[in-house]
Amino acid sequence: MGKSSKDKRDLYYRKAKEQGYRARSAFKLLQLNEEFHFLDDPNLKRVVDLCAAPGSWSQVLSRKLFDKDDYTDRQIVAVDLQAMMPIDHVTTLQADITHPRTLHQILELFGNHRADFVCSDGAPDVTGLHDLDEYVQQQLIMSALQLTVCILKRGGTFVAKIFRGRDIDLIYAQLGYLFDQVTCAKPRSSRGSSLEAFVVCQGYNPPEGWQPSLDTNSSVVEFFQDCPVGSNENRTIAPFMACGSLESFDSDATYHVEPSATSLDPVQGPTNPPYKRALELKRSGRLTRAV
Amino acid sequence: MHSVSHYGPALSVKFLDRFVYAGYGPFLHVYEYATGKLANKCLIFNKNKVHGVRIGDNGLILCYGSRSVNLTSIQDVHEKSSIVESEKHTSEWIISGEFNSDCSQFYLLTCYDRVLTCDLECHVVKKSAVYGERSILYSGSIKVVSEDKVFINAGTVMGGIIVWELFSETLVANLLGHSGSIFYVEMNRDGSLIASCSDDRSVRLWDLKSQKELSVGWAHTARIWHLLFYNNDTRLISVSEDCTCRVWDIQSGKLLQSAIHEVHLTKNVWCVDVNEKDQLAITSGNDGRLRLISLTEQESLQRNFTIKQISDDSKVPFAKQEIIKGFHWFSFGLVAITSEGKILQYGNQWKFLMQNPQFKSYSMTNGISKDNIVIFSNNKCNLLILKFNSEGSEIVASRELHVDTLTKSQNCMVCRHHDRNEFFVTLESPNPHDPFMCLKFDTDSLNLRGQFGLKKPESFASSCLEIYESFLLVGSRFSVIAIFDLNNTSQESLVSRRLTPGDTTTSIHLVEFSIGGPVFVVTNRDGYYNFIRLKLGNPIEELEIIHSNRTARGFLEGAYYDNNGDLITYGFKSELFYIYNETQCYEKAVRVCGGAHRQWELARTPEGFMLVFIRASDLHFTRVIEPKVPEVLQCGTHGREIRDIALLKDFKYKNGHLFCTASEDTTIKLCHVHESTGQVTTFWTLRKHVSGLQRCKFLSSKLMISSSAREELFLWELTTDCNTKPYIKFRQALPISGNNPDLRITDFSVKFEGSNFILAAVYSDSAVKLWRYNHLQNRFQLAVEGHYKTCCILNASLFEFKNQSYLMLSATDGHLSLYNLTNTMNGGTVCPLPSVESSIQIHQSSIKAMNISVDDQNDAVRVYTGGDDNALAICAFHWESQTKRLLPHLKDVQRSAASSTITSSELINDDKQLVTASVDQIVRIWDTENDKLVLQEQKYTTVADTGSLDAVSNLLLIGGVGLSVWKTEHH
């Protein structure tokens, strides 16, 4: 499908290009903020964006935190294993979020102050095995949470992408031990047909006396073993919150864009997928059924 | 509620002795593979799927999946229906498991690259890892080389393959070269070679000692999920998301692809195992199919001859440019004719029979295998008929004939009568004024028994033939069929035009007799096939299409029912000749032949098939051997999500019910569920839609509607009075408004007016359209058109109340909205949609499930809704007699009725209960009495992406990634 047909199908995709966002997911964070206003807090100073590439959430953070250019005490750090194109007011770190070194780098950048807000829009390679995909997504959230509990200030906020599959109530229960308020939020820009939603955890409130520390030799499960988070089989259902007003675009709806509407080039060119060479071979007819 | 049967992703398979052990959802299925008999079905885990199976020499079987593990005896899985009481859990996802060298312990590799060594009581006795290494794994394997050498091969997300030694916990190698996550890694027997695959879609072979990449195999067109060395590490087998299983030869460290088998439906083949003794592979896929394939070399089944070889072998000199013009295969071998009119025979060697100069340059060859008769014809209306004895050693009868009623003959076809010892030869002249000639012969004496000059219909060019009693069915180009009554040749033929989009009719074949008349399968080169039924009379009254469908791709040349009643089709696609089981949707065989434009013949033989074809003037013979073992052990269902299920509730069909499943894979399956065993049988896979399905519903005992994106809404008609199976044909499509590929018809509802009906269709662009359908004219006509808002509408229901006509809608905005359409539809003009009579917001976002119960006595209409917001609600619309309006009142709402989206619901037990399905994979039954939702029962389902359900009497069908049949208890 061409560029223009995708414009037609997806108004958020078009709007993202118009507004210079690298991905349509920018609107997910904006709509979450419409409901929770976590980015409108004047005291919000230090912000971390995990699994940040290609950077659309960092772009939102940059525009929100630096709506006036004269803030000197505000800082945004974006971390990803992949390299990212630079974004104004954002310090990008190409690093592994599970490595203690990354933690120290962030704290160093923050002058050993703790973060006010940590978010993660990361998602793994989806295999099609639902149980595995949901598990790996949970591990990604728990890895982000590991880092988060080491750098987030008491009372801070953590936002992460989730897949609302069969064991999502376990995650809600685990997060409930660390935060005062856990909400399952679904922005209208996230398709209703997708399992995707976001967990918004407000009021970081770790158990008294728990001293989390990152260690390359311990797994996520071991990391949380002294805290009630890791082991418990309790299940709770977090309250649901639809985000973005009913007047905003409906990502499930079909909109008819005028044929005259010009198609826009994407803000960032296509990425280099691992299967690029296989695609080239297929296109040149070299992967055929005849042996 | 309890489960009676399940079809869905099968993640693991293992051969042992006479059996195949298959991880099938949370079950282990045990099959005796030689017979296909399901020996036992044993529940292994409460919830988790069986991702892996390992069998020890000590009679123990290890099953693992997710964070569950269960160790038991092979005897138990053969005899018990459940062993869940011995299920154990680990704290991390299990990637792989293996017994140690003397089977006194087993190892589990977790997704954090740790190995748990467990004793046979499943106690962890040791944890091993490489210090400083903690990558998350998508794959990995454990290789027990000897009692003191165990390798761990870990497939990481970012860091390639990490090989480490278990006992010393030391890193042996980090193999870098792949891009993306490693999806499988396997080591050979002695631990010298490693095979791997990744997101880059290549297979790579590595030498462990040198840590060098030996070879890269490019062939798969999607991700590869499993690899296996076999035949003493000389071969590798791989299975992939691209639905194929491929065999690789390993020759001096190089990977060479040697065979491709398309084994599963879109998409994902998850696992493969090989039985070296019988050279069989078994594959398991997301479609729940278990497919057995033969790995035997095909080369021995093929022979080819050049013209020179034929000439040398038969000891007759060939002229320059002399070529084979035609041939027919008999049980004794081949009879062929050359462009010089030389007639040759091939058994074990070539033999010259005769030369007839009349058949020089132009000839056609036909044959009747059963009677060993070959018929040659030329363009000058000459026929040469030879009859051989059954050994082919002697010509026992021959006849030469000139047909003088024709000026020229360009086509000759032959067909044997099914009941009488007669065969028919037709000759067609290019002159439109010449009759279409049919000659009747005796199969023993070859005596001419009759000659019929038939009136040729317009635009007719014969292409295939069938005879039934006195009726001659002639297929033609342009998708035309003509039926002549040979007892009444003065009668005009019955002509049916444009059965399919329109290419050459390639075959007509009698398949069964029904009360309504004989049934024939008709194939067309354009890939479409139909089943037609003849209503016989004098003259023939009618040709009725009872089934219409198209094959997956390519040219379709013929079709027949096999001994199991499965429809087998054959034809060409690109360079290949294929034989396909259309009922079960799998390839039986493919052969590279160069494409459709060539001389070819497919003959049925006692052992299978013989394909004879000419390629680059060489004559090729390829035998296709029907396997001694079943081709599938389990049929399965769609390979992708089932989006809707429609049970035909009006009547029972053969101890159960008919139902349709509509899937993301763009197909609809017409199936049957047995009411006591829950066994599901698929009859047809309908391929008319080109986008993922949204909905399907039966309107009556004969009509079904399905809808999808691209504004596709199709009306289907069911025929259930034939003996073998039900048939279903496409009847009409709803007119479309444009060419927006994303415009989905998300739901529809129907109200009958006699045999006609009103259809309400709702769209993803918020459009609401009402159509009148006239059955006799087979026409949809737009009656009402309008828009709800701009959001996507998700559900629609037409109902009558107090002599008023209503339409209830639900949408992504969480509202229920009601339209009164009573005075809207009048005359022939298109009326605007009236304004909403009443509306209420019940959910925060999408209302995915909606059921309506009209309670005339109590002046109320109840609407049960389930949403993306996890909520379930009852809303009653009460009749306000003063204003004569239905006004909504929210009666009850359960805000956390599920921990994830409620996708589907059905009212059961006379609307006293509501059953819901949700993405948290829990099916719940709610009591709805007194307008209160009270949870009665809940049960976990292994069907992921749970998106659809339907119920009839006490049967419950649950669809998503897979299909489950449950029974509910009446309360």
PDB file of C-alpha atoms in Angstrom, chain B residues 656-769:
ATOM      1  CA  GLY B 656     -25.000 -32.004  15.480  1.00  0.00           C
ATOM      2  CA  HIS B 657     -25.077 -28.544  14.049  1.00  0.00           C
ATOM      3  CA  LEU B 658     -23.699 -26.747  11.049  1.00  0.00           C
ATOM      4  CA  PHE B 659     -21.753 -23.571  11.713  1.00  0.00           C
ATOM      5  CA  CYS B 660     -19.542 -21.028   9.991  1.00  0.00           C
ATOM      6  CA  THR B 661     -16.325 -19.482  11.219  1.00  0.00           C
ATOM      7  CA  ALA B 662     -15.156 -16.148   9.814  1.00  0.00           C
ATOM      8  CA  SER B 663     -11.473 -15.461  10.153  1.00  0.00           C
ATOM      9  CA  GLU B 664      -8.797 -12.834   9.889  1.00  0.00           C
ATOM     10  CA  ASP B 665      -7.271 -15.096   7.207  1.00  0.00           C
ATOM     11  CA  THR B 666     -10.063 -13.797   4.839  1.00  0.00           C
ATOM     12  CA  THR B 667     -11.799 -17.174   4.601  1.00  0.00           C
ATOM     13  CA  ILE B 668     -15.053 -18.566   5.945  1.00  0.00           C
ATOM     14  CA  LYS B 669     -15.260 -22.232   6.875  1.00  0.00           C
ATOM     15  CA  LEU B 670     -18.495 -24.197   6.785  1.00  0.00           C
ATOM     16  CA  CYS B 671     -18.218 -26.860   9.465  1.00  0.00           C
ATOM     17  CA  HIS B 672     -20.162 -29.349  11.524  1.00  0.00           C
ATOM     18  CA  VAL B 673     -19.926 -29.960  15.247  1.00  0.00           C
ATOM     19  CA  HIS B 674     -20.953 -33.327  16.634  1.00  0.00           C
ATOM     20  CA  GLU B 675     -23.246 -32.703  19.581  1.00  0.00           C
ATOM     21  CA  SER B 676     -21.834 -35.354  21.890  1.00  0.00           C
ATOM     22  CA  THR B 677     -18.149 -35.670  20.950  1.00  0.00           C
ATOM     23  CA  GLY B 678     -17.665 -32.035  19.966  1.00  0.00           C
ATOM     24  CA  GLN B 679     -15.779 -33.244  16.909  1.00  0.00           C
ATOM     25  CA  VAL B 680     -15.548 -30.530  14.270  1.00  0.00           C
ATOM     26  CA  THR B 681     -15.568 -31.431  10.567  1.00  0.00           C
ATOM     27  CA  THR B 682     -14.788 -28.796   7.972  1.00  0.00           C
ATOM     28  CA  PHE B 683     -16.630 -29.119   4.652  1.00  0.00           C
ATOM     29  CA  TRP B 684     -15.664 -25.967   2.812  1.00  0.00           C
ATOM     30  CA  THR B 685     -13.264 -23.074   3.014  1.00  0.00           C
ATOM     31  CA  LEU B 686     -14.796 -20.141   1.149  1.00  0.00           C
ATOM     32  CA  ARG B 687     -12.329 -17.736  -0.429  1.00  0.00           C
ATOM     33  CA  LYS B 688     -14.597 -15.040  -1.843  1.00  0.00           C
ATOM     34  CA  HIS B 689     -13.558 -12.318   0.618  1.00  0.00           C
ATOM     35  CA  VAL B 690     -10.274 -10.551   0.057  1.00  0.00           C
ATOM     36  CA  SER B 691      -9.948  -8.913   3.468  1.00  0.00           C
ATOM     37  CA  GLY B 692     -10.108 -10.147   7.063  1.00  0.00           C
ATOM     38  CA  LEU B 693     -13.634 -11.071   8.101  1.00  0.00           C
ATOM     39  CA  GLN B 694     -15.685  -9.045  10.553  1.00  0.00           C
ATOM     40  CA  ARG B 695     -18.942 -10.946  10.911  1.00  0.00           C
ATOM     41  CA  CYS B 696     -20.972 -13.924   9.713  1.00  0.00           C
ATOM     42  CA  LYS B 697     -24.545 -14.834  10.621  1.00  0.00           C
ATOM     43  CA  PHE B 698     -27.231 -17.214   9.448  1.00  0.00           C
ATOM     44  CA  LEU B 699     -30.433 -15.401   8.507  1.00  0.00           C
ATOM     45  CA  SER B 700     -32.493 -18.546   8.043  1.00  0.00           C
ATOM     46  CA  SER B 701     -31.992 -22.253   7.474  1.00  0.00           C
ATOM     47  CA  LYS B 702     -30.844 -21.445   3.915  1.00  0.00           C
ATOM     48  CA  LEU B 703     -29.179 -18.037   3.987  1.00  0.00           C
ATOM     49  CA  MET B 704     -25.986 -16.693   5.536  1.00  0.00           C
ATOM     50  CA  ILE B 705     -24.319 -13.275   5.336  1.00  0.00           C
ATOM     51  CA  SER B 706     -20.665 -12.420   5.878  1.00  0.00           C
ATOM     52  CA  SER B 707     -18.993  -9.010   5.964  1.00  0.00           C
ATOM     53  CA  SER B 708     -15.488  -7.562   5.940  1.00  0.00           C
ATOM     54  CA  ALA B 709     -13.412  -4.562   4.861  1.00  0.00           C
ATOM     55  CA  ARG B 710     -13.602  -3.113   1.328  1.00  0.00           C
ATOM     56  CA  GLU B 711     -17.366  -2.899   2.002  1.00  0.00           C
ATOM     57  CA  GLU B 712     -17.641  -6.615   1.284  1.00  0.00           C
ATOM     58  CA  LEU B 713     -20.968  -8.073   2.321  1.00  0.00           C
ATOM     59  CA  PHE B 714     -21.911 -11.360   0.707  1.00  0.00           C
ATOM     60  CA  LEU B 715     -25.146 -13.301   0.774  1.00  0.00           C
ATOM     61  CA  TRP B 716     -24.685 -17.082   0.710  1.00  0.00           C
ATOM     62  CA  GLU B 717     -27.170 -19.877   0.073  1.00  0.00           C
ATOM     63  CA  LEU B 718     -26.941 -23.263   1.732  1.00  0.00           C
ATOM     64  CA  THR B 719     -28.065 -26.611   0.255  1.00  0.00           C
ATOM     65  CA  THR B 720     -28.442 -29.388   2.803  1.00  0.00           C
ATOM     66  CA  ASP B 721     -30.408 -32.084   0.923  1.00  0.00           C
ATOM     67  CA  CYS B 722     -27.432 -33.853  -0.674  1.00  0.00           C
ATOM     68  CA  ASN B 723     -26.106 -37.064   0.834  1.00  0.00           C
ATOM     69  CA  THR B 724     -22.408 -36.404   1.158  1.00  0.00           C
ATOM     70  CA  LYS B 725     -22.195 -32.917   2.588  1.00  0.00           C
ATOM     71  CA  PRO B 726     -23.834 -29.518   2.665  1.00  0.00           C
ATOM     72  CA  TYR B 727     -23.066 -27.135  -0.188  1.00  0.00           C
ATOM     73  CA  ILE B 728     -22.947 -23.354  -0.106  1.00  0.00           C
ATOM     74  CA  LYS B 729     -22.912 -20.863  -2.926  1.00  0.00           C
ATOM     75  CA  PHE B 730     -22.360 -17.171  -3.242  1.00  0.00           C
ATOM     76  CA  ARG B 731     -25.660 -15.533  -4.126  1.00  0.00           C
ATOM     77  CA  GLN B 732     -25.175 -11.778  -4.158  1.00  0.00           C
ATOM     78  CA  ALA B 733     -22.863  -8.977  -3.014  1.00  0.00           C
ATOM     79  CA  LEU B 734     -23.988  -5.705  -1.511  1.00  0.00           C
ATOM     80  CA  PRO B 735     -23.225  -2.770  -3.839  1.00  0.00           C
ATOM     81  CA  ILE B 736     -20.239  -0.725  -2.713  1.00  0.00           C
ATOM     82  CA  SER B 737     -19.843   3.032  -2.544  1.00  0.00           C
ATOM     83  CA  GLY B 738     -16.179   3.472  -3.398  1.00  0.00           C
ATOM     84  CA  ASN B 739     -12.799   1.852  -3.266  1.00  0.00           C
ATOM     85  CA  ASN B 740     -11.611   2.590   0.232  1.00  0.00           C
ATOM     86  CA  PRO B 741      -9.881  -0.633   1.315  1.00  0.00           C
ATOM     87  CA  ASP B 742     -10.336   0.205   4.980  1.00  0.00           C
ATOM     88  CA  LEU B 743     -14.102   0.747   4.873  1.00  0.00           C
ATOM     89  CA  ARG B 744     -15.455  -2.147   6.911  1.00  0.00           C
ATOM     90  CA  ILE B 745     -18.988  -3.398   7.258  1.00  0.00           C
ATOM     91  CA  THR B 746     -18.693  -4.114  10.939  1.00  0.00           C
ATOM     92  CA  ASP B 747     -22.140  -5.584  11.518  1.00  0.00           C
ATOM     93  CA  PHE B 748     -25.556  -6.079   9.943  1.00  0.00           C
ATOM     94  CA  SER B 749     -29.041  -7.147  10.899  1.00  0.00           C
ATOM     95  CA  VAL B 750     -31.950  -8.528   8.920  1.00  0.00           C
ATOM     96  CA  LYS B 751     -35.729  -8.428   9.106  1.00  0.00           C
ATOM     97  CA  PHE B 752     -37.682 -10.760   6.808  1.00  0.00           C
ATOM     98  CA  GLU B 753     -40.730  -9.750   4.817  1.00  0.00           C
ATOM     99  CA  GLY B 754     -41.798 -13.060   3.294  1.00  0.00           C
ATOM    100  CA  SER B 755     -38.872 -14.338   1.250  1.00  0.00           C
ATOM    101  CA  ASN B 756     -37.516 -10.800   0.892  1.00  0.00           C
ATOM    102  CA  PHE B 757     -35.737  -8.966   3.663  1.00  0.00           C
ATOM    103  CA  ILE B 758     -34.566  -5.602   4.935  1.00  0.00           C
ATOM    104  CA  LEU B 759     -30.847  -5.450   5.684  1.00  0.00           C
ATOM    105  CA  ALA B 760     -29.315  -2.884   8.000  1.00  0.00           C
ATOM    106  CA  ALA B 761     -25.566  -2.566   7.407  1.00  0.00           C
ATOM    107  CA  VAL B 762     -23.290  -0.450   9.591  1.00  0.00           C
ATOM    108  CA  TYR B 763     -19.872   0.791   8.558  1.00  0.00           C
ATOM    109  CA  SER B 764     -16.571   1.825  10.066  1.00  0.00           C
ATOM    110  CA  ASP B 765     -17.049   5.384   8.740  1.00  0.00           C
ATOM    111  CA  SER B 766     -20.241   5.690  10.837  1.00  0.00           C
ATOM    112  CA  ALA B 767     -22.515   5.115   7.826  1.00  0.00           C
ATOM    113  CA  VAL B 768     -25.838   3.375   8.404  1.00  0.00           C
ATOM    114  CA  LYS B 769     -27.552   1.920   5.349  1.00  0.00           C
TER     115      LYS B 769
END
